[in-house]
Amino acid sequence: MSSQDIIARSATTTPMPSVRQVDEVAKLIDVSKCIGCKACQVACSEWNELRDEVGHNHGTYDNPADLTASSWTLMRFTEHETESDSLEWLIRKDGCMHCAEPGCLAACPSPGAIVKYANGIVDFNQDKCIGCGYCITGCPFNIPRISAKDHKAYKCTLCSDRVAVGLEPACVKTCPTGAIVFGTKEAMKQHAEERIVDLRSRGFAQAGLYDPPGVGGTHVMYVLHHADQPSLYAGLPDDPQISPMVSLWKGITKPLGLLGMGLVALLGFFHYVRVGRNVVEEDEHGPDPAVHQVDPAVHPYDPREPRV
Amino acid sequence: MNRDIQRYTASERSNHWAVAILFVLAALSGLALFHPALFWLSQLFGGGPWTRILHPFLGLAMFLFFLWLAMRFARHNRFDANDRRWLRQWRDVVGNREERLPEVGRYNAGQKLLFWGLLLCMLVLLVTGFIIWRQYFSHLFGIELIRLASLLHAFAAWVLICSIIVHVYAGFWVKGSMGAMLSGRVSRGWARKHHAAWLKQVSPDEAKQR
């Protein structure tokens, strides 16, 4: 991608080139249409040349058990018993949400290791990643994973390489039920509206779109049958936002901290200028102190007089 | 004849400078990760990843050496009634009018405050540092704790760096102090002016004279 497509860059305090007008893209995941086939996981693994280690069965359908540096997307299965005693199988495709205000990018100390493209995709540049894990600390969705092999952080790229050349992400292309769709953010919102009307007519009165405003909206959105309780879906945050502790740590503290240190140093300098050093007048390095008592005016001069 | 008196033994001096060197390295590598404007400091350590790798070890080594130093000096740093007076008269302190101040022992109240402040900062840095040490320890802790630890780590480091700036300036300001930590010796005049009670302690004939 051209450098003009980057509108935010980690550990960078001046604005990025942002004159170019680019439509924001979004991936819409309709949880109500998902059958849990994991084709998206396979497609992700195929396209990105990722092969996760074969793990163990943890007693759930989740496979692998969690996101890893080589599994950038994961179906999370929840068995939800409704009030009317029926069972709902809630299957959510988890992965990076591509926040408009990304917590990972705010926390990252390495210039350019995390970028946000004008189309809304948040991408990690592993060649600039230093492996500190601050992106994990900053992320409200618990997404980035550090590889044990190379100590770099990885996550879903929203197939930024495919999108850059006009293709949809691999997971979208492969989804057999059309539960995952991709387009401009506006188009996806419209599409979601239609789906929500349909779901409401089928008895899901609380159906709605998950596009959390706490992070400025996301470029991966969900249609949920229970949009009033996102946390039902394997702990999807109800109201995600960058933690106030992270904002404080990586926000105003940074310039104020430097300013404070600079002021302390300046304070020292001006103390020296105004008050000066505290020097011992009557020094007793060489001769016996009795000499001074006889005649205090006598100050023997010693060219080798050291630093004291 | 040289009537200088010893203030620091060779071991104490070595210990102090080991802490000082490790502090400078830990501070520079930490600042590189603290503010983007200082990220270039990571070049001093061989780049970003090396800075990330080295920083925790430098910090840990600094803590261990400091702990050793603290065990040597803790007993000289207990506060007494005179210290409160000394602190209240801080204007005389910064104005170089020590003749108005109560007699000072081995350390003055400012030095004692620094001592305990540094110890506190180092403890906070140690504990929070382990929590945010991603490669080995972070997986043991919850995300909220890691966030709090990151914030506290930065804050404690800031207090520590500011304190050390003051400490370094004070060493330059009070002429003879830097020499005390380099050669271990101070002149009697220096001791009488800045640490009269200590001088009486270490030099009985001084006590008789005055």
mmCIF file of C-alpha atoms in Angstrom, chain A:
data_model
loop_
_atom_site.group_PDB
_atom_site.id
_atom_site.type_symbol
_atom_site.label_atom_id
_atom_site.label_comp_id
_atom_site.label_asym_id
_atom_site.label_seq_id
_atom_site.Cartn_x
_atom_site.Cartn_y
_atom_site.Cartn_z
ATOM 1 C CA MET A 1 0.000 0.000 0.000
ATOM 2 C CA SER A 2 1.106 3.549 -0.607
ATOM 3 C CA SER A 3 2.274 5.563 2.366
ATOM 4 C CA GLN A 4 -0.634 7.922 1.771
ATOM 5 C CA ASP A 5 -2.975 5.176 2.853
ATOM 6 C CA ILE A 6 -1.671 5.185 6.411
ATOM 7 C CA ILE A 7 -3.624 7.566 8.632
ATOM 8 C CA ALA A 8 -2.357 6.529 12.056
ATOM 9 C CA ARG A 9 0.991 5.109 13.084
ATOM 10 C CA SER A 10 2.152 3.833 16.469
ATOM 11 C CA ALA A 11 4.583 5.930 18.557
ATOM 12 C CA THR A 12 4.296 8.820 16.134
ATOM 13 C CA THR A 13 3.276 12.240 17.412
ATOM 14 C CA THR A 14 2.695 14.142 14.178
ATOM 15 C CA PRO A 15 -0.178 13.562 11.728
ATOM 16 C CA MET A 16 0.180 11.044 8.961
ATOM 17 C CA PRO A 17 -0.611 11.992 5.341
ATOM 18 C CA SER A 18 -4.382 12.000 5.284
ATOM 19 C CA VAL A 19 -5.555 14.101 2.360
ATOM 20 C CA ARG A 20 -6.630 11.129 0.311
ATOM 21 C CA GLN A 21 -10.293 10.216 0.571
ATOM 22 C CA VAL A 22 -10.717 6.477 0.866
ATOM 23 C CA ASP A 23 -13.921 4.644 1.707
ATOM 24 C CA GLU A 24 -13.845 2.799 4.984
ATOM 25 C CA VAL A 25 -14.293 -0.908 4.639
ATOM 26 C CA ALA A 26 -15.891 -3.321 7.067
ATOM 27 C CA LYS A 27 -16.452 -7.003 7.546
ATOM 28 C CA LEU A 28 -19.890 -7.907 8.796
ATOM 29 C CA ILE A 29 -20.303 -11.203 10.646
ATOM 30 C CA ASP A 30 -23.897 -12.328 10.938
ATOM 31 C CA VAL A 31 -23.808 -14.604 13.955
ATOM 32 C CA SER A 32 -27.353 -15.802 13.234
ATOM 33 C CA LYS A 33 -26.261 -17.286 9.910
ATOM 34 C CA CYS A 34 -23.091 -18.976 11.166
ATOM 35 C CA ILE A 35 -23.140 -22.776 11.270
ATOM 36 C CA GLY A 36 -19.747 -23.136 12.957
ATOM 37 C CA CYS A 37 -18.073 -25.015 10.102
ATOM 38 C CA LYS A 38 -14.704 -23.298 10.697
ATOM 39 C CA ALA A 39 -14.143 -22.852 6.952
ATOM 40 C CA CYS A 40 -13.123 -19.257 7.776
ATOM 41 C CA GLN A 41 -10.401 -20.555 10.103
ATOM 42 C CA VAL A 42 -9.106 -22.828 7.380
ATOM 43 C CA ALA A 43 -9.231 -20.091 4.743
ATOM 44 C CA CYS A 44 -7.330 -17.744 7.065
ATOM 45 C CA SER A 45 -4.723 -20.367 7.680
ATOM 46 C CA GLU A 46 -4.476 -21.125 3.940
ATOM 47 C CA TRP A 47 -4.227 -17.573 2.682
ATOM 48 C CA ASN A 48 -1.801 -16.412 5.358
ATOM 49 C CA GLU A 49 0.349 -19.567 5.211
ATOM 50 C CA LEU A 50 -0.272 -20.310 8.874
ATOM 51 C CA ARG A 51 -0.191 -23.790 10.370
ATOM 52 C CA ASP A 52 -0.957 -23.842 14.064
ATOM 53 C CA GLU A 53 0.204 -26.724 16.196
ATOM 54 C CA VAL A 54 -2.360 -29.456 16.645
ATOM 55 C CA GLY A 55 -3.687 -29.059 20.174
ATOM 56 C CA HIS A 56 -5.938 -31.033 22.477
ATOM 57 C CA ASN A 57 -9.666 -31.243 22.910
ATOM 58 C CA HIS A 58 -10.713 -29.073 25.823
ATOM 59 C CA GLY A 59 -14.258 -30.367 25.982
ATOM 60 C CA THR A 60 -15.683 -27.680 23.716
ATOM 61 C CA TYR A 61 -16.012 -27.229 19.993
ATOM 62 C CA ASP A 62 -13.486 -24.393 20.104
ATOM 63 C CA ASN A 63 -10.513 -25.564 18.088
ATOM 64 C CA PRO A 64 -7.842 -24.401 18.750
ATOM 65 C CA ALA A 65 -8.713 -23.537 22.325
ATOM 66 C CA ASP A 66 -7.703 -19.887 21.902
ATOM 67 C CA LEU A 67 -6.360 -17.419 19.394
ATOM 68 C CA THR A 68 -2.620 -17.838 18.868
ATOM 69 C CA ALA A 69 0.129 -16.213 16.850
ATOM 70 C CA SER A 70 -0.783 -18.653 14.035
ATOM 71 C CA SER A 71 -4.567 -18.728 14.534
ATOM 72 C CA TRP A 72 -5.816 -15.258 13.785
ATOM 73 C CA THR A 73 -9.476 -16.126 13.831
ATOM 74 C CA LEU A 74 -11.409 -18.609 15.939
ATOM 75 C CA MET A 75 -15.010 -19.766 16.212
ATOM 76 C CA ARG A 76 -16.088 -19.500 19.821
ATOM 77 C CA PHE A 77 -19.043 -21.695 20.763
ATOM 78 C CA THR A 78 -21.456 -20.818 23.553
ATOM 79 C CA GLU A 79 -24.386 -22.931 24.683
ATOM 80 C CA HIS A 80 -26.981 -20.454 25.889
ATOM 81 C CA GLU A 81 -30.093 -21.586 27.729
ATOM 82 C CA THR A 82 -32.883 -19.084 27.198
ATOM 83 C CA GLU A 83 -35.596 -18.217 29.693
ATOM 84 C CA SER A 84 -38.062 -20.409 27.804
ATOM 85 C CA ASP A 85 -35.769 -23.369 28.487
ATOM 86 C CA SER A 86 -34.573 -23.804 24.952
ATOM 87 C CA LEU A 87 -30.956 -24.020 23.925
ATOM 88 C CA GLU A 88 -29.281 -21.555 21.626
ATOM 89 C CA TRP A 89 -25.938 -22.329 20.109
ATOM 90 C CA LEU A 90 -24.181 -18.996 19.798
ATOM 91 C CA ILE A 91 -21.177 -19.175 17.524
ATOM 92 C CA ARG A 92 -19.003 -16.117 17.202
ATOM 93 C CA LYS A 93 -16.066 -15.785 14.879
ATOM 94 C CA ASP A 94 -13.495 -14.053 17.085
ATOM 95 C CA GLY A 95 -10.551 -12.011 15.810
ATOM 96 C CA CYS A 96 -9.315 -8.461 15.497
ATOM 97 C CA MET A 97 -12.156 -5.911 15.411
ATOM 98 C CA HIS A 98 -10.095 -3.250 13.587
ATOM 99 C CA CYS A 99 -11.184 -0.456 15.937
ATOM 100 C CA ALA A 100 -11.408 3.105 14.665
ATOM 101 C CA GLU A 101 -9.529 4.029 17.868
ATOM 102 C CA PRO A 102 -7.205 1.065 18.324
ATOM 103 C CA GLY A 103 -5.921 0.456 21.865
ATOM 104 C CA CYS A 104 -3.013 -1.592 20.499
ATOM 105 C CA LEU A 105 -1.809 1.312 18.382
ATOM 106 C CA ALA A 106 -2.111 3.753 21.289
ATOM 107 C CA ALA A 107 -0.019 1.508 23.515
ATOM 108 C CA CYS A 108 2.672 0.458 21.013
ATOM 109 C CA PRO A 109 6.087 2.091 21.727
ATOM 110 C CA SER A 110 7.703 1.196 18.397
ATOM 111 C CA PRO A 111 7.212 3.744 15.603
ATOM 112 C CA GLY A 112 5.306 2.215 12.713
ATOM 113 C CA ALA A 113 4.910 -1.269 14.181
ATOM 114 C CA ILE A 114 1.155 -0.742 14.182
ATOM 115 C CA VAL A 115 -0.562 1.296 11.487
ATOM 116 C CA LYS A 116 -4.122 2.173 10.652
ATOM 117 C CA TYR A 117 -4.911 2.431 6.977
ATOM 118 C CA ALA A 118 -7.297 5.012 5.600
ATOM 119 C CA ASN A 119 -9.750 2.219 4.827
ATOM 120 C CA GLY A 120 -9.888 1.406 8.536
ATOM 121 C CA ILE A 121 -7.732 -1.715 8.618
ATOM 122 C CA VAL A 122 -5.376 -1.913 11.604
ATOM 123 C CA ASP A 123 -2.223 -3.797 10.685
ATOM 124 C CA PHE A 124 0.879 -4.981 12.529
ATOM 125 C CA ASN A 125 4.280 -4.614 10.862
ATOM 126 C CA GLN A 126 6.181 -7.458 12.450
ATOM 127 C CA ASP A 127 9.523 -6.191 11.119
ATOM 128 C CA LYS A 128 9.153 -3.166 13.413
ATOM 129 C CA CYS A 129 7.611 -5.086 16.325
ATOM 130 C CA ILE A 130 9.898 -5.283 19.365
ATOM 131 C CA GLY A 131 7.857 -7.921 21.175
ATOM 132 C CA CYS A 132 7.035 -5.932 24.319
ATOM 133 C CA GLY A 133 3.375 -6.982 24.382
ATOM 134 C CA TYR A 134 2.031 -3.476 25.030
ATOM 135 C CA CYS A 135 -0.524 -4.081 22.226
ATOM 136 C CA ILE A 136 -2.003 -6.865 24.340
ATOM 137 C CA THR A 137 -2.155 -4.482 27.299
ATOM 138 C CA GLY A 138 -3.918 -1.879 25.164
ATOM 139 C CA CYS A 139 -6.403 -4.105 23.308
ATOM 140 C CA PRO A 140 -9.958 -4.046 24.724
ATOM 141 C CA PHE A 141 -10.791 -7.316 22.927
ATOM 142 C CA ASN A 142 -7.846 -9.523 23.983
ATOM 143 C CA ILE A 143 -6.729 -10.213 20.424
ATOM 144 C CA PRO A 144 -2.968 -9.837 19.768
ATOM 145 C CA ARG A 145 -0.768 -12.828 20.498
ATOM 146 C CA ILE A 146 3.025 -12.905 20.760
ATOM 147 C CA SER A 147 4.671 -15.787 18.972
ATOM 148 C CA ALA A 148 6.877 -17.956 21.169
ATOM 149 C CA LYS A 149 9.022 -18.569 18.098
ATOM 150 C CA ASP A 150 9.970 -15.024 17.085
ATOM 151 C CA HIS A 151 8.500 -12.861 19.903
ATOM 152 C CA LYS A 152 6.511 -10.743 17.469
ATOM 153 C CA ALA A 153 2.831 -9.868 17.841
ATOM 154 C CA TYR A 154 0.314 -11.263 15.362
ATOM 155 C CA LYS A 155 -3.381 -10.869 14.688
ATOM 156 C CA CYS A 156 -5.940 -10.740 11.866
ATOM 157 C CA THR A 157 -4.849 -8.343 9.112
ATOM 158 C CA LEU A 158 -8.364 -8.193 7.616
ATOM 159 C CA CYS A 159 -6.406 -9.552 4.646
ATOM 160 C CA SER A 160 -5.018 -6.073 4.034
ATOM 161 C CA ASP A 161 -2.986 -7.556 1.173
ATOM 162 C CA ARG A 162 -6.128 -8.861 -0.540
ATOM 163 C CA VAL A 163 -8.192 -5.769 0.183
ATOM 164 C CA ALA A 164 -5.436 -3.552 -1.248
ATOM 165 C CA VAL A 165 -5.922 -5.193 -4.635
ATOM 166 C CA GLY A 166 -9.701 -5.204 -4.519
ATOM 167 C CA LEU A 167 -10.351 -8.685 -3.149
ATOM 168 C CA GLU A 168 -12.447 -9.556 -0.123
ATOM 169 C CA PRO A 169 -10.766 -11.190 2.917
ATOM 170 C CA ALA A 170 -10.179 -14.943 2.653
ATOM 171 C CA CYS A 171 -12.696 -15.799 5.373
ATOM 172 C CA VAL A 172 -15.393 -13.847 3.533
ATOM 173 C CA LYS A 173 -14.627 -15.571 0.257
ATOM 174 C CA THR A 174 -14.904 -19.023 1.797
ATOM 175 C CA CYS A 175 -17.938 -18.657 4.088
ATOM 176 C CA PRO A 176 -20.516 -21.152 2.739
ATOM 177 C CA THR A 177 -23.598 -19.554 4.335
ATOM 178 C CA GLY A 178 -22.845 -15.942 3.565
ATOM 179 C CA ALA A 179 -22.584 -15.212 7.278
ATOM 180 C CA ILE A 180 -19.487 -13.104 6.590
ATOM 181 C CA VAL A 181 -19.770 -10.267 4.102
ATOM 182 C CA PHE A 182 -17.395 -7.487 3.189
ATOM 183 C CA GLY A 183 -17.776 -4.031 1.674
ATOM 184 C CA THR A 184 -17.723 -0.377 2.572
ATOM 185 C CA LYS A 185 -18.643 0.327 6.139
ATOM 186 C CA GLU A 186 -21.784 2.162 5.017
ATOM 187 C CA ALA A 187 -22.925 -0.730 2.819
ATOM 188 C CA MET A 188 -22.315 -3.188 5.650
ATOM 189 C CA LYS A 189 -24.376 -1.097 8.036
ATOM 190 C CA GLN A 190 -27.233 -1.097 5.537
ATOM 191 C CA HIS A 191 -26.924 -4.816 5.038
ATOM 192 C CA ALA A 192 -27.012 -5.275 8.800
ATOM 193 C CA GLU A 193 -30.181 -3.187 9.043
ATOM 194 C CA GLU A 194 -31.957 -5.542 6.654
ATOM 195 C CA ARG A 195 -30.760 -8.552 8.604
ATOM 196 C CA ILE A 196 -31.919 -7.026 11.875
ATOM 197 C CA VAL A 197 -35.411 -6.357 10.490
ATOM 198 C CA ASP A 198 -35.574 -9.973 9.376
ATOM 199 C CA LEU A 199 -34.359 -11.297 12.749
ATOM 200 C CA ARG A 200 -36.836 -9.128 14.651
ATOM 201 C CA SER A 201 -39.671 -10.478 12.512
ATOM 202 C CA ARG A 202 -38.549 -13.966 13.571
ATOM 203 C CA GLY A 203 -38.874 -13.255 17.258
ATOM 204 C CA PHE A 204 -35.433 -11.849 18.116
ATOM 205 C CA ALA A 205 -36.676 -8.536 19.443
ATOM 206 C CA GLN A 206 -33.223 -7.548 20.699
ATOM 207 C CA ALA A 207 -31.412 -8.261 17.458
ATOM 208 C CA GLY A 208 -28.973 -5.525 16.573
ATOM 209 C CA LEU A 209 -25.633 -4.418 15.199
ATOM 210 C CA TYR A 210 -22.444 -4.553 17.258
ATOM 211 C CA ASP A 211 -20.359 -1.531 16.253
ATOM 212 C CA PRO A 212 -19.198 -0.337 19.684
ATOM 213 C CA PRO A 213 -18.901 3.458 19.942
ATOM 214 C CA GLY A 214 -16.471 3.170 22.900
ATOM 215 C CA VAL A 215 -13.660 2.460 20.422
ATOM 216 C CA GLY A 216 -15.018 4.797 17.757
ATOM 217 C CA GLY A 217 -16.758 1.941 16.005
ATOM 218 C CA THR A 218 -15.077 -1.100 14.481
ATOM 219 C CA HIS A 219 -14.303 -2.342 11.007
ATOM 220 C CA VAL A 220 -15.411 -5.824 11.936
ATOM 221 C CA MET A 221 -19.039 -5.756 13.031
ATOM 222 C CA TYR A 222 -21.454 -8.395 14.249
ATOM 223 C CA VAL A 223 -25.146 -8.899 13.767
ATOM 224 C CA LEU A 224 -26.223 -10.370 17.103
ATOM 225 C CA HIS A 225 -29.600 -11.882 17.978
ATOM 226 C CA HIS A 226 -29.062 -10.590 21.511
ATOM 227 C CA ALA A 227 -27.435 -7.253 20.875
ATOM 228 C CA ASP A 228 -28.478 -6.155 24.368
ATOM 229 C CA GLN A 229 -26.137 -8.790 25.866
ATOM 230 C CA PRO A 230 -22.966 -9.032 23.765
ATOM 231 C CA SER A 231 -21.178 -10.802 26.613
ATOM 232 C CA LEU A 232 -23.356 -13.880 25.993
ATOM 233 C CA TYR A 233 -21.212 -14.493 22.936
ATOM 234 C CA ALA A 234 -18.132 -15.956 24.615
ATOM 235 C CA GLY A 235 -17.419 -12.772 26.522
ATOM 236 C CA LEU A 236 -17.697 -10.187 23.751
ATOM 237 C CA PRO A 237 -17.265 -6.924 25.709
ATOM 238 C CA ASP A 238 -20.558 -5.105 26.356
ATOM 239 C CA ASP A 239 -19.012 -1.659 26.165
ATOM 240 C CA PRO A 240 -15.412 -1.952 24.991
ATOM 241 C CA GLN A 241 -13.137 1.040 25.302
ATOM 242 C CA ILE A 242 -9.463 1.720 25.788
ATOM 243 C CA SER A 243 -8.913 1.224 29.523
ATOM 244 C CA PRO A 244 -8.523 4.550 31.380
ATOM 245 C CA MET A 245 -5.286 3.173 32.795
ATOM 246 C CA VAL A 246 -3.917 2.667 29.282
ATOM 247 C CA SER A 247 -5.097 6.135 28.189
ATOM 248 C CA LEU A 248 -3.381 7.644 31.191
ATOM 249 C CA TRP A 249 -0.216 5.605 30.735
ATOM 250 C CA LYS A 250 0.064 6.267 27.012
ATOM 251 C CA GLY A 251 -1.714 9.624 26.858
ATOM 252 C CA ILE A 252 -1.108 12.791 28.801
ATOM 253 C CA THR A 253 1.504 11.150 31.072
ATOM 254 C CA LYS A 254 4.005 10.934 28.251
ATOM 255 C CA PRO A 255 4.472 14.663 27.462
ATOM 256 C CA LEU A 256 3.880 15.677 31.084
ATOM 257 C CA GLY A 257 6.424 13.134 32.279
ATOM 258 C CA LEU A 258 9.126 14.432 29.963
ATOM 259 C CA LEU A 259 8.256 18.019 30.825
ATOM 260 C CA GLY A 260 8.517 17.219 34.544
ATOM 261 C CA MET A 261 11.953 15.663 34.168
ATOM 262 C CA GLY A 262 13.130 18.602 32.092
ATOM 263 C CA LEU A 263 11.858 21.042 34.712
ATOM 264 C CA VAL A 264 13.664 19.249 37.531
ATOM 265 C CA ALA A 265 16.906 19.448 35.549
ATOM 266 C CA LEU A 266 16.291 23.143 34.806
ATOM 267 C CA LEU A 267 15.578 23.750 38.472
ATOM 268 C CA GLY A 268 19.035 22.409 39.253
ATOM 269 C CA PHE A 269 20.640 24.570 36.592
ATOM 270 C CA PHE A 270 18.974 27.758 37.817
ATOM 271 C CA HIS A 271 19.792 26.930 41.417
ATOM 272 C CA TYR A 272 23.419 26.798 40.336
ATOM 273 C CA VAL A 273 23.088 30.115 38.493
ATOM 274 C CA ARG A 274 21.286 31.934 41.309
ATOM 275 C CA VAL A 275 22.654 30.375 44.508
ATOM 276 C CA GLY A 276 25.763 28.585 43.362
ATOM 277 C CA ARG A 277 27.726 25.730 44.773
ATOM 278 C CA ASN A 278 28.108 25.105 48.454
ATOM 279 C CA VAL A 279 31.847 25.292 49.029
ATOM 280 C CA VAL A 280 33.846 24.640 52.193
ATOM 281 C CA GLU A 281 35.844 27.828 52.841
ATOM 282 C CA GLU A 282 38.265 26.624 55.484
ATOM 283 C CA ASP A 283 39.741 23.508 54.048
ATOM 284 C CA GLU A 284 42.107 21.349 55.965
ATOM 285 C CA HIS A 285 43.575 19.179 53.325
ATOM 286 C CA GLY A 286 47.223 19.935 53.757
ATOM 287 C CA PRO A 287 48.414 21.743 56.860
ATOM 288 C CA ASP A 288 47.298 21.351 60.428
ATOM 289 C CA PRO A 289 44.056 23.195 61.204
ATOM 290 C CA ALA A 290 45.857 24.992 64.039
ATOM 291 C CA VAL A 291 47.400 27.323 61.445
ATOM 292 C CA HIS A 292 44.029 28.697 60.568
ATOM 293 C CA GLN A 293 43.279 29.330 64.185
ATOM 294 C CA VAL A 294 46.389 31.444 64.511
ATOM 295 C CA ASP A 295 45.672 33.546 61.461
ATOM 296 C CA PRO A 296 42.421 32.899 59.624
ATOM 297 C CA ALA A 297 43.520 35.139 56.776
ATOM 298 C CA VAL A 298 46.236 32.698 55.762
ATOM 299 C CA HIS A 299 45.081 30.553 52.860
ATOM 300 C CA PRO A 300 47.861 28.329 51.618
ATOM 301 C CA TYR A 301 47.651 27.792 47.896
ATOM 302 C CA ASP A 302 48.227 24.335 46.562
ATOM 303 C CA PRO A 303 48.108 23.953 42.730
ATOM 304 C CA ARG A 304 47.376 20.263 43.138
ATOM 305 C CA GLU A 305 44.413 21.149 45.295
ATOM 306 C CA PRO A 306 41.898 18.515 44.272
ATOM 307 C CA ARG A 307 38.239 18.707 43.529
ATOM 308 C CA VAL A 308 37.068 19.121 47.137
#
